[in-house]
Coordinates of C-alpha atoms and ligand atoms in Angstrom, one line a residue:
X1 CA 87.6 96.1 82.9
X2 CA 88.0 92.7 81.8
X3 CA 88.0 91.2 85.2
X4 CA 87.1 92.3 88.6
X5 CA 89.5 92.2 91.5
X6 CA 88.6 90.5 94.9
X7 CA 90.4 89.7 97.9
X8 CA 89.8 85.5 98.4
X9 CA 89.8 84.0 102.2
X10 CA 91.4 81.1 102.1
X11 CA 92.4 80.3 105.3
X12 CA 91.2 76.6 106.7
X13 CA 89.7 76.2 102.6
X14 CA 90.2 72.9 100.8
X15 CA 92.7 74.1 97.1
X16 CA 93.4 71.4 94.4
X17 CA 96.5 71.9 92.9
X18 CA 97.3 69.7 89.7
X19 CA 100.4 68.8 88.4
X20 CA 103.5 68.6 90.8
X21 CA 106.7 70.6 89.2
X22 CA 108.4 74.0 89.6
X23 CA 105.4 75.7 88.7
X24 CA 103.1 74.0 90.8
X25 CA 105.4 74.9 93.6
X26 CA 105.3 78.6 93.3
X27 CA 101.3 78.7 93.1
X28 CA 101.6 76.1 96.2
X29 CA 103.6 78.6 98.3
X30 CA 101.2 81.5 97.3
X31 CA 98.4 79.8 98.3
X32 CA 100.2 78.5 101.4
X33 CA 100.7 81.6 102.2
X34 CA 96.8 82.6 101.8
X35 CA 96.7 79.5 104.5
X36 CA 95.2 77.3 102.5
X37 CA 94.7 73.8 102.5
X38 CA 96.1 72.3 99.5
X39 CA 95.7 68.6 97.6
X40 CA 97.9 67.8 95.3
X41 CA 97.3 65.6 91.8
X42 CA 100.0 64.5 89.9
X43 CA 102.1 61.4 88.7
X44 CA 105.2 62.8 89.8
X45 CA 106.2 65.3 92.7
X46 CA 108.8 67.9 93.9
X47 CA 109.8 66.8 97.3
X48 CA 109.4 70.6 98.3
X49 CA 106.1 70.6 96.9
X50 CA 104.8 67.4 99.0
X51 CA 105.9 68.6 102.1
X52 CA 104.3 71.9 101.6
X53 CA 101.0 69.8 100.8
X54 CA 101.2 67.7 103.3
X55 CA 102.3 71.0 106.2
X56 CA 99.3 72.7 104.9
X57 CA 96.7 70.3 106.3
X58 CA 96.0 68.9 102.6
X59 CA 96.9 65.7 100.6
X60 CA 99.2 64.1 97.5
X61 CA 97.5 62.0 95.5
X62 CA 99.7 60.2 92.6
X63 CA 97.7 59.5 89.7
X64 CA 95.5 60.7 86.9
X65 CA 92.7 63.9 87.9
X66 CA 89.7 62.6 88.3
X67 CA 86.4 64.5 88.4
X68 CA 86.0 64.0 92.1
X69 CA 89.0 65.4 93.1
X70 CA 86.9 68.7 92.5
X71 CA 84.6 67.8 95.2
X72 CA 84.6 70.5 98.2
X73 CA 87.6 72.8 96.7
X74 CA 87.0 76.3 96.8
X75 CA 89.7 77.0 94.2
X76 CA 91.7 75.0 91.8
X77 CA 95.0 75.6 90.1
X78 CA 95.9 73.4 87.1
X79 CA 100.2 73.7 86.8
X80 CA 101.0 71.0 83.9
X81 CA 101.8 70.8 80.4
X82 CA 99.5 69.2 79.0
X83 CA 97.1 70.9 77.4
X84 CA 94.7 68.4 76.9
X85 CA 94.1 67.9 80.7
X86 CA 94.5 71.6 81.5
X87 CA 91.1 72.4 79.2
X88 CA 89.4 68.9 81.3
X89 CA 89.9 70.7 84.3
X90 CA 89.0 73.8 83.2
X91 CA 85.2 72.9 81.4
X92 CA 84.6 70.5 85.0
X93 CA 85.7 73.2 87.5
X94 CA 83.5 76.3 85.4
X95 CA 80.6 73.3 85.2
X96 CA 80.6 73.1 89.0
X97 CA 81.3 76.8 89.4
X98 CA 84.7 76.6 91.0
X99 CA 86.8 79.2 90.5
X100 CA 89.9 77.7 88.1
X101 CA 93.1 79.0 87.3
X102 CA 95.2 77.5 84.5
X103 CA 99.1 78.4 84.6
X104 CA 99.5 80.8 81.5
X105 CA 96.3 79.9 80.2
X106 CA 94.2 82.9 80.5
X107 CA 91.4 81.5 77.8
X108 CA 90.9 78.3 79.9
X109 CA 90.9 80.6 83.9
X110 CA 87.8 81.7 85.1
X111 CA 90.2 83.7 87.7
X112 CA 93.8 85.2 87.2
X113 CA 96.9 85.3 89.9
X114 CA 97.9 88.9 90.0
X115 CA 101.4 90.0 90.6
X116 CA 101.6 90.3 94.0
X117 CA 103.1 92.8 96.6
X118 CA 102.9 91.4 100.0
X119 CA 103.1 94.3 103.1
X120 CA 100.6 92.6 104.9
X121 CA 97.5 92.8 106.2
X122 CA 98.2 95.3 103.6
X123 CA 98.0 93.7 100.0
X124 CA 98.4 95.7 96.3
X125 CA 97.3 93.4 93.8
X126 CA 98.4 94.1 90.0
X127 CA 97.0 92.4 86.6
X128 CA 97.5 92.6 83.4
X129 CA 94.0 90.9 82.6
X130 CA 96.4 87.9 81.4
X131 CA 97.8 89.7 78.4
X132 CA 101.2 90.9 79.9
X133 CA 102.5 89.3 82.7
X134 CA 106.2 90.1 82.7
X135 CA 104.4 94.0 82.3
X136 CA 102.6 93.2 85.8
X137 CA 105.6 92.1 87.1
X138 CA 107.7 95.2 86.3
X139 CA 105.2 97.4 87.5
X140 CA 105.4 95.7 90.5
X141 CA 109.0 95.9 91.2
X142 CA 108.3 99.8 90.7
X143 CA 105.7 99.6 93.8
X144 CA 107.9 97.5 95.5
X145 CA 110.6 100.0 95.6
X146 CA 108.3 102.8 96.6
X147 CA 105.9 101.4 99.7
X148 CA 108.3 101.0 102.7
X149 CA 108.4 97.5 103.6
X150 CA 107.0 98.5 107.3
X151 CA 103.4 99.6 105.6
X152 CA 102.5 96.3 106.7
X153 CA 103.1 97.1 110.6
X154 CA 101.5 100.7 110.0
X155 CA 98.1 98.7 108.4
X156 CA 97.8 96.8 111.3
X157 CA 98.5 99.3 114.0
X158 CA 95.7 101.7 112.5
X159 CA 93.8 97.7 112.8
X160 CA 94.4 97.9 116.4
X161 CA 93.1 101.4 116.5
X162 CA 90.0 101.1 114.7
X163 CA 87.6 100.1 116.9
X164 CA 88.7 103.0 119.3
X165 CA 88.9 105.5 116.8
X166 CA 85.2 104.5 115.3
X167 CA 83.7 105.0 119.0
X168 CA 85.3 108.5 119.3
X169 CA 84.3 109.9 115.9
X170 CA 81.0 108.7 115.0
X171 CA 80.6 110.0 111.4
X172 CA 82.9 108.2 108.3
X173 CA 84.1 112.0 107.5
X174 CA 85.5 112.5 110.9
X175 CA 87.2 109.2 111.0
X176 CA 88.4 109.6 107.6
X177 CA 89.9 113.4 108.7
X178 CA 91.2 111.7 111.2
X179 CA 93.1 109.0 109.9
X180 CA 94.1 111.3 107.3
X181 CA 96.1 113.8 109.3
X182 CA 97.6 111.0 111.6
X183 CA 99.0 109.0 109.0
X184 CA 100.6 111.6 107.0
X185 CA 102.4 113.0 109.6
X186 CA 105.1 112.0 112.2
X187 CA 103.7 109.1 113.3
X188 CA 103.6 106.9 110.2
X189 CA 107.0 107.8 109.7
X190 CA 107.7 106.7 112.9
X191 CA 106.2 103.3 112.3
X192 CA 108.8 103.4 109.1
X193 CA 111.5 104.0 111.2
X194 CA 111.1 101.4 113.0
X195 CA 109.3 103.4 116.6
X196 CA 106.0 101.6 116.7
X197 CA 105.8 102.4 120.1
X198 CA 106.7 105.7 119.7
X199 CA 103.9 105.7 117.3
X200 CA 101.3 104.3 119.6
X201 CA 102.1 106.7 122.0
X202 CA 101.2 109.3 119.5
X203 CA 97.8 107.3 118.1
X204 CA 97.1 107.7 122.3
X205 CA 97.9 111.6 122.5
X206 CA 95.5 111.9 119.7
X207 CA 92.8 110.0 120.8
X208 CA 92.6 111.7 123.9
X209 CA 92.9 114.9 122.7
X210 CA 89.6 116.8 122.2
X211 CA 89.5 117.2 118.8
X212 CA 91.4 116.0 115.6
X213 CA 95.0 117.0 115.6
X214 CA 96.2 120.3 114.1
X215 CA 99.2 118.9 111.4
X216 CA 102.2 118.2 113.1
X217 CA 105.4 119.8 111.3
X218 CA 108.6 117.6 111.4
X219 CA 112.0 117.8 109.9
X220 CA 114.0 115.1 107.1
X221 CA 117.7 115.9 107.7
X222 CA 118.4 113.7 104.1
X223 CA 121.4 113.1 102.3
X224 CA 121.6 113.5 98.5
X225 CA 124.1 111.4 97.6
X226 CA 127.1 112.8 95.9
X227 CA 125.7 113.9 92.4
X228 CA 124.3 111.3 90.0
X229 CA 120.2 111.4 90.6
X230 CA 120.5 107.3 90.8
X231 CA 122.3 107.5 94.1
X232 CA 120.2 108.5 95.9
X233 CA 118.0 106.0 98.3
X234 CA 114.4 105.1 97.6
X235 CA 113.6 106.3 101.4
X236 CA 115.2 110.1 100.7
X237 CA 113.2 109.8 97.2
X238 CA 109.9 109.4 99.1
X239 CA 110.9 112.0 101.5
X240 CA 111.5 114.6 99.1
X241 CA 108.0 113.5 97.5
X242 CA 106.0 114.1 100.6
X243 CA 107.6 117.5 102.0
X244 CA 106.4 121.2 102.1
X245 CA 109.7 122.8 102.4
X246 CA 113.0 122.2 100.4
X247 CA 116.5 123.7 102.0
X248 CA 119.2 122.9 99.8
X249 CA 122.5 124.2 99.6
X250 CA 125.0 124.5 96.7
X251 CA 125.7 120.3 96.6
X252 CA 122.7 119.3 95.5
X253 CA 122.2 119.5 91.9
X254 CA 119.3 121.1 90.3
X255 CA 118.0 117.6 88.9
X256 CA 118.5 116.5 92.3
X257 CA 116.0 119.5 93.9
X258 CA 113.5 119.1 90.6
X259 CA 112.5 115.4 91.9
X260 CA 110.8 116.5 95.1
X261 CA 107.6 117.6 95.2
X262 CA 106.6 120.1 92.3
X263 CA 104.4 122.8 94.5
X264 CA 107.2 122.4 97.4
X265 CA 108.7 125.8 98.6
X266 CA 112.4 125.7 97.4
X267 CA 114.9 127.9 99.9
X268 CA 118.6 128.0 98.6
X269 CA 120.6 128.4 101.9
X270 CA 124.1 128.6 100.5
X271 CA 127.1 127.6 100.6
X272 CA 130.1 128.2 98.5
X273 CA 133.2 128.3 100.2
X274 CA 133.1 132.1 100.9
X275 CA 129.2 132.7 100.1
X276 CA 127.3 131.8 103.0
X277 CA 123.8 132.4 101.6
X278 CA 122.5 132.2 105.1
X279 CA 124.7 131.4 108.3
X280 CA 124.8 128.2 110.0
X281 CA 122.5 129.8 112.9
X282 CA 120.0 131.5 110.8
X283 CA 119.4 127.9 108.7
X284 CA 119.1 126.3 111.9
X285 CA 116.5 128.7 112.7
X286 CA 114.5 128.4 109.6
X287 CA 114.3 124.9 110.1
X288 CA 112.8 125.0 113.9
X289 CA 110.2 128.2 112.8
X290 CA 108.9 126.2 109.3
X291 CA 108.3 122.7 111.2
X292 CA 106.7 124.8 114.3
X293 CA 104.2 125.9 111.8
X294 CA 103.3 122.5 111.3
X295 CA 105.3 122.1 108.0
X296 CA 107.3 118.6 106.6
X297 CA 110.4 120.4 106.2
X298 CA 113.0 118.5 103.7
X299 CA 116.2 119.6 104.8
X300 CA 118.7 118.3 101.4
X301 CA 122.4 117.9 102.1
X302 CA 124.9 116.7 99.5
X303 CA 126.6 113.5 100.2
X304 CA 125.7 112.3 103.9
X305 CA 124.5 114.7 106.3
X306 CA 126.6 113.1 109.3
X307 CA 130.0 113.7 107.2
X308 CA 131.1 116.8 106.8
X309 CA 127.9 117.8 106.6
X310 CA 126.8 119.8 109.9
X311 CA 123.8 117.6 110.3
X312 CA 124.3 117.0 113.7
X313 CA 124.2 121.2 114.5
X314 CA 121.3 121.6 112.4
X315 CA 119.2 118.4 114.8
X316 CA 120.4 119.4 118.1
X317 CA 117.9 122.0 118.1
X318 CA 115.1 120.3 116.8
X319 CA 115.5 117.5 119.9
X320 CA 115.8 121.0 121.9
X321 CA 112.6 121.9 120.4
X322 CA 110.8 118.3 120.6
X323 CA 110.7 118.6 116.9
X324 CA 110.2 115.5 115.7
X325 CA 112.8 114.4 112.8
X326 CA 114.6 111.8 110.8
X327 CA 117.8 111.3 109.4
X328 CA 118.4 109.3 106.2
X329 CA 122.2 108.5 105.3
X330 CA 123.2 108.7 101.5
X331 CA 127.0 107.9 99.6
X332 CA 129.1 110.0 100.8
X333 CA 131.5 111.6 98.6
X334 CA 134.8 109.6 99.4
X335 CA 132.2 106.1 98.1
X336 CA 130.3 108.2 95.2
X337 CA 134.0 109.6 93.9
X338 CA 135.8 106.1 94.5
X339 CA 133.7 103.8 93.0
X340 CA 133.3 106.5 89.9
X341 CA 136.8 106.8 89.3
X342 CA 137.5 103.4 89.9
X343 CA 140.0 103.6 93.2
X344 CA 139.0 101.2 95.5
X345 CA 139.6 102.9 99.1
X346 CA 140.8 99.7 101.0
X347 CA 142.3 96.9 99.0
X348 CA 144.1 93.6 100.8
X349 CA 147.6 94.7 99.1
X350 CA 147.8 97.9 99.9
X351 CA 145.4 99.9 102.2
X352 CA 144.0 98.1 105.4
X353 CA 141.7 101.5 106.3
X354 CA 140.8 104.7 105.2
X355 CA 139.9 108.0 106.7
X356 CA 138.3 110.7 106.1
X357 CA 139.7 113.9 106.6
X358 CA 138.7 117.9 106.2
X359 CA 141.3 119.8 104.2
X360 CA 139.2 122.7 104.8
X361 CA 141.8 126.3 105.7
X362 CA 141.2 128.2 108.9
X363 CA 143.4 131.6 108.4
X364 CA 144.9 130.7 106.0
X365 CA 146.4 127.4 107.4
X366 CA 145.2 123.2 108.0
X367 CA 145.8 122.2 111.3
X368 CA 145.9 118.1 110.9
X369 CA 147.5 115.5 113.0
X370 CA 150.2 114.8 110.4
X371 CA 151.9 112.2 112.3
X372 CA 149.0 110.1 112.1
X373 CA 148.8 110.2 108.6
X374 CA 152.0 109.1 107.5
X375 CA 151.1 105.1 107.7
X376 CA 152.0 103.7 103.3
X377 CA 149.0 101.5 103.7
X378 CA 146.1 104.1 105.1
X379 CA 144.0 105.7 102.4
X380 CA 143.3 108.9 103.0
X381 CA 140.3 110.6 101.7
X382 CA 140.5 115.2 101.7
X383 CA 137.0 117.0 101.5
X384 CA 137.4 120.5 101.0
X385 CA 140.8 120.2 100.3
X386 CA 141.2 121.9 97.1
X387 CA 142.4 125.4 98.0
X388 CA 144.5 123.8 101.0
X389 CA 145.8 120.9 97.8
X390 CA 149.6 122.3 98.2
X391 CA 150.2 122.8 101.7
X392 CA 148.4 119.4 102.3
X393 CA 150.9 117.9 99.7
X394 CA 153.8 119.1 101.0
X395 CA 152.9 118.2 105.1
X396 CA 152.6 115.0 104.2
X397 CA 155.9 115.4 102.4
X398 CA 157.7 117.1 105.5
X399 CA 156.6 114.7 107.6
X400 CA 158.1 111.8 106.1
X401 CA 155.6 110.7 103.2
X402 CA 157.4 109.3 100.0
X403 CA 156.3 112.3 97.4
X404 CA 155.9 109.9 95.2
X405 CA 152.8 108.6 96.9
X406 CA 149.8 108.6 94.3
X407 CA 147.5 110.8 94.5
X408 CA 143.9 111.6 92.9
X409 CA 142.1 114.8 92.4
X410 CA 137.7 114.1 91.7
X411 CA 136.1 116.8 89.9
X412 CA 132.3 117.2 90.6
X413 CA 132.7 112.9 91.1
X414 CA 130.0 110.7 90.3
X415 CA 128.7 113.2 87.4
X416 CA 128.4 113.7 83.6
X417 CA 131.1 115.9 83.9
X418 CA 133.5 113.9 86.5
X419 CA 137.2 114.9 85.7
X420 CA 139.6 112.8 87.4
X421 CA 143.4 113.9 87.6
X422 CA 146.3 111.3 88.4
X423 CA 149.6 112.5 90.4
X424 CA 151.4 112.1 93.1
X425 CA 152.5 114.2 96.3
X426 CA 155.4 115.7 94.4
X427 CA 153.9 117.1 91.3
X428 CA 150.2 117.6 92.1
X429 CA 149.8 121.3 92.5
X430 CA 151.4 122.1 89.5
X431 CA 149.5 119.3 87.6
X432 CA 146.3 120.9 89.1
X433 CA 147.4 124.3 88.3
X434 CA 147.2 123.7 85.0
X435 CA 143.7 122.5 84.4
X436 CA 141.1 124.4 85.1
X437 CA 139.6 122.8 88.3
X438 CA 136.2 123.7 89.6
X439 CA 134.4 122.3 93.1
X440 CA 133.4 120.1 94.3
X441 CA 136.8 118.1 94.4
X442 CA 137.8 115.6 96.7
X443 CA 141.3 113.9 97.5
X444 CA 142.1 110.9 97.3
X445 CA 145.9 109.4 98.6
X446 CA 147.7 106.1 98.5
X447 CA 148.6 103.0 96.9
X448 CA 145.4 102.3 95.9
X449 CA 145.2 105.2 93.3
X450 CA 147.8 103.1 91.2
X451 CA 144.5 100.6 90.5
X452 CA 142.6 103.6 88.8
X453 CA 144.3 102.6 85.3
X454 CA 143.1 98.8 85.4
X455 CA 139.5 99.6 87.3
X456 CA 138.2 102.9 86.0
X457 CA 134.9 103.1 84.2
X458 CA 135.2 100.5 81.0
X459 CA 133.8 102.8 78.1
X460 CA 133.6 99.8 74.8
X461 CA 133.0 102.7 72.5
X462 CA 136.7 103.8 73.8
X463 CA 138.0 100.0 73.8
X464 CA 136.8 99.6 70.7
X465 CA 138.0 102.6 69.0
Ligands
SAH1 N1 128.3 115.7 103.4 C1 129.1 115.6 102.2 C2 130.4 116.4 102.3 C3 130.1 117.9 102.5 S1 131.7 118.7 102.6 C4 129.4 114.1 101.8 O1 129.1 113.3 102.6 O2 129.8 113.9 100.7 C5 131.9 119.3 100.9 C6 133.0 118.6 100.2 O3 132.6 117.3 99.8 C7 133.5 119.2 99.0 O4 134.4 120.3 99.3 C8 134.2 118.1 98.3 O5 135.4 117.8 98.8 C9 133.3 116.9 98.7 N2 132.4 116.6 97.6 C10 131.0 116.5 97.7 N3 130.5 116.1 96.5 C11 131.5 115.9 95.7 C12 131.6 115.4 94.3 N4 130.5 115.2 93.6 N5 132.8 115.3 93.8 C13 133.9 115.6 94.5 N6 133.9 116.0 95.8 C14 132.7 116.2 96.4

């Protein structure tokens, strides 16, 4: 380890700052931030930059450094171009044993800026000892994307907390037990969702109670987005990371299960059209029994769970059961299929709304408000609609909808293998009688499926070629 890390105090310390551009301004706002004090040094300054000086409690000075600027600073930042001065600054600061930073200079700092990501009180620091910092950066972006931006509000309610948690448990292993089995459980994820009281209800509860809590099972009712991995959203990713228990159903693709949590329990519930792996009531069930024995149950649904997707069955029950659980929205087909196959579903010329219908037989037969789908400048979006494809298309037709309105057919959208056939009401079901169509499929009808040819996927190889 080339240098060690440290948290600095800042606040209410005198920072010099030379040099008065861009650059200077970025460190300025960091150290702001830190609630510094900070003097600027330089012939010429950013207006930003001098206000944020002068806000800070510090000073501008125009004109050349001078060794007594360094008097009383705690740390210095040298932010100019030339080198000449940067290395002065440097030798006088180390002299006086002040830490010094020079911008992109690691040989003449005696400390380095990290790459910062800011959830405070709580702060992750990353370095790459000066040799890479665009590599720090990345590797930041990668944190960012995974630490909920509310970890900040969960540090300092466990900060509120402390004192009364260090008077109840007097040894550091039954604090840490503590704090271990309250914040992986509900009530951090509570805090995520944006409940803090809820949460401090729960931090309460516990703290009264006797003795450290027994693990608390609770239920993510997530969405898995439509088929390509990359759709789904960084809070369902950390979900499926952190849960015992896996239900999945036919939807969700097999990479899709193999990024949550390797030892997880994986349950295949079902369903194919006529293959219910395990009825509606018996999954709801499962669910309610698994949390109840204190598990993190990851309940994975393609799509959204709130469209066509029976999520709101399958959580009735838990708020029955004061189970507590979380939903997490995803694309839903009719976006994931749409923006794949390059059919925007409202468009100012020709569709001012969309809706989303099931095409889904019962006996045999749809029963659909076909009066209210007749309107040229509605999109209309079919799930399930792929058995029901010809009686759908000729409704529409008998009630009055020009069969030559376009119409799409999705194969398995958003994939590797997304097919996507063009008709219209007319001449559909034969067209799809000839291909060899598997499910998923979706619908798609209207005016705006005439756009497909101008916006679908842009392939250079093919342009090219
Ligand atoms: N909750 C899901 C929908 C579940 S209903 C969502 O929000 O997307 C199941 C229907 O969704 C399928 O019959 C099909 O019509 C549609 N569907 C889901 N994924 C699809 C995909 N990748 N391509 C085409 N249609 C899809």
């Amino acid at each position: 380890m080339d240098y060690l890390p440290l948290f600095y105090q800042l606040q209410g310390k005198h920072c010099l700052l030379i040099g008065g551009g861009a650059i200077a301004l970025r460190k300025a706002g960091l150290l702001s931030k830190a609630g510094g004090l900070i003097h600027v040094v330089t012939h010429q300054i950013e207006p930003e930059l001098d206000q944020l000086a002068r806000q800070s409690g510090g000073s501008v000075r125009l004109g050349d450094y001078q060794l007594s600027d360094l008097e009383g600073k705690t740390l210095v930042i040298a932010a100019t171009d030339d080198a000449q001065l940067n290395s002065q600054v440097s030798a006088d600061a180390q002299r006086l044993t002040i830490p010094v930073n020079v911008v992109d200079n690691p040989a003449l700092c005696s400390v380095i800026l990290p790459a910062i990501i800011d959830r405070s009180p709580l702060v992750i620091a990353v370095s790459s000892g000066g040799q890479s910092p665009v590599l720090a950066r990345l590797l930041r972006s990668k944190i960012e994307s995974t630490i909920p931006s509310a970890y900040g509000r969960l540090a300092a309610l466990v900060g509120k907390f402390r004192r009364r948690v260090q008077e109840k448990f007097t040894t550091v292993d039954a604090r840490r037990d503590f704090w271990e089995e309250t914040l992986q459980g509900p009530l951090a994820e509570m805090v995520f969702a944006g409940k803090d009281h809820v949460a401090e209800e729960m931090l309460e509860t516990a703290l009264d109670a006797e003795q450290i809590p027994a693990p608390a099972g609770e239920v993510y009712l997530v969405g898995a987005g439509p088929g390509d991995p990359d759709l789904l959203t960084f809070k369902a990713l950390r979900l499926m990371q952190k849960a015992d228990v896996v239900l999945y159903d036919r939807l969700v693709a097999a990479e899709i299960v193999d990024l949550t949590r390797k030892d997880a329990e994986k349950i295949y519930v079902g369903k194919a059209r006529a293959d219910h792996a395990l009825p509606q009531q018996d999954i709801n069930q499962l669910i309610i029994t698994l949390a109840k024995q204190g598990k993190k149950v990851l309940r994975l649904k393609g799509g959204d769970p709130f469209i066509f997707g029976r999520g709101g069955e399958e959580i009735q029950e838990l708020a029955t059961h004061r189970i507590p659980f979380q939903v997490v929205p995803d694309i839903t087909a009719a976006s994931g299929c749409a923006a794949y196959a390059g059919i925007p579903l409202t468009h100012r010329d020709y569709a001012q709304s969309v809706r989303f219908i099931t095409g889904h037989l019962k006996d045999g037969s749809i029963k659909l408000p076909w009066d209210e789908l007749l309107h040229r400048e509605q999109t209309l979006v079919f799930y399930m609609g792929l058995v029901g494809l010809p009686v759908i298309c000729q409704q529409l037709i008998e009630h009055g909808r020009d069969p030559q309105t376009p119409i799409a057919l999705i194969e398995k959208g958003t994939t590797r293998e997304q097919q996507v056939i063009i008709g219209d009401l007319g001449n559909m079901p034969k067209k799809v009688q000839a291909h060899q169509v598997t499910a998923p499929t979706l619908l798609i009808v209207g005016d705006v499926v005439k756009l497909q040819s101008q916006l679908h996927w842009f392939d250079p190889a093919k342009e090219s070629g």
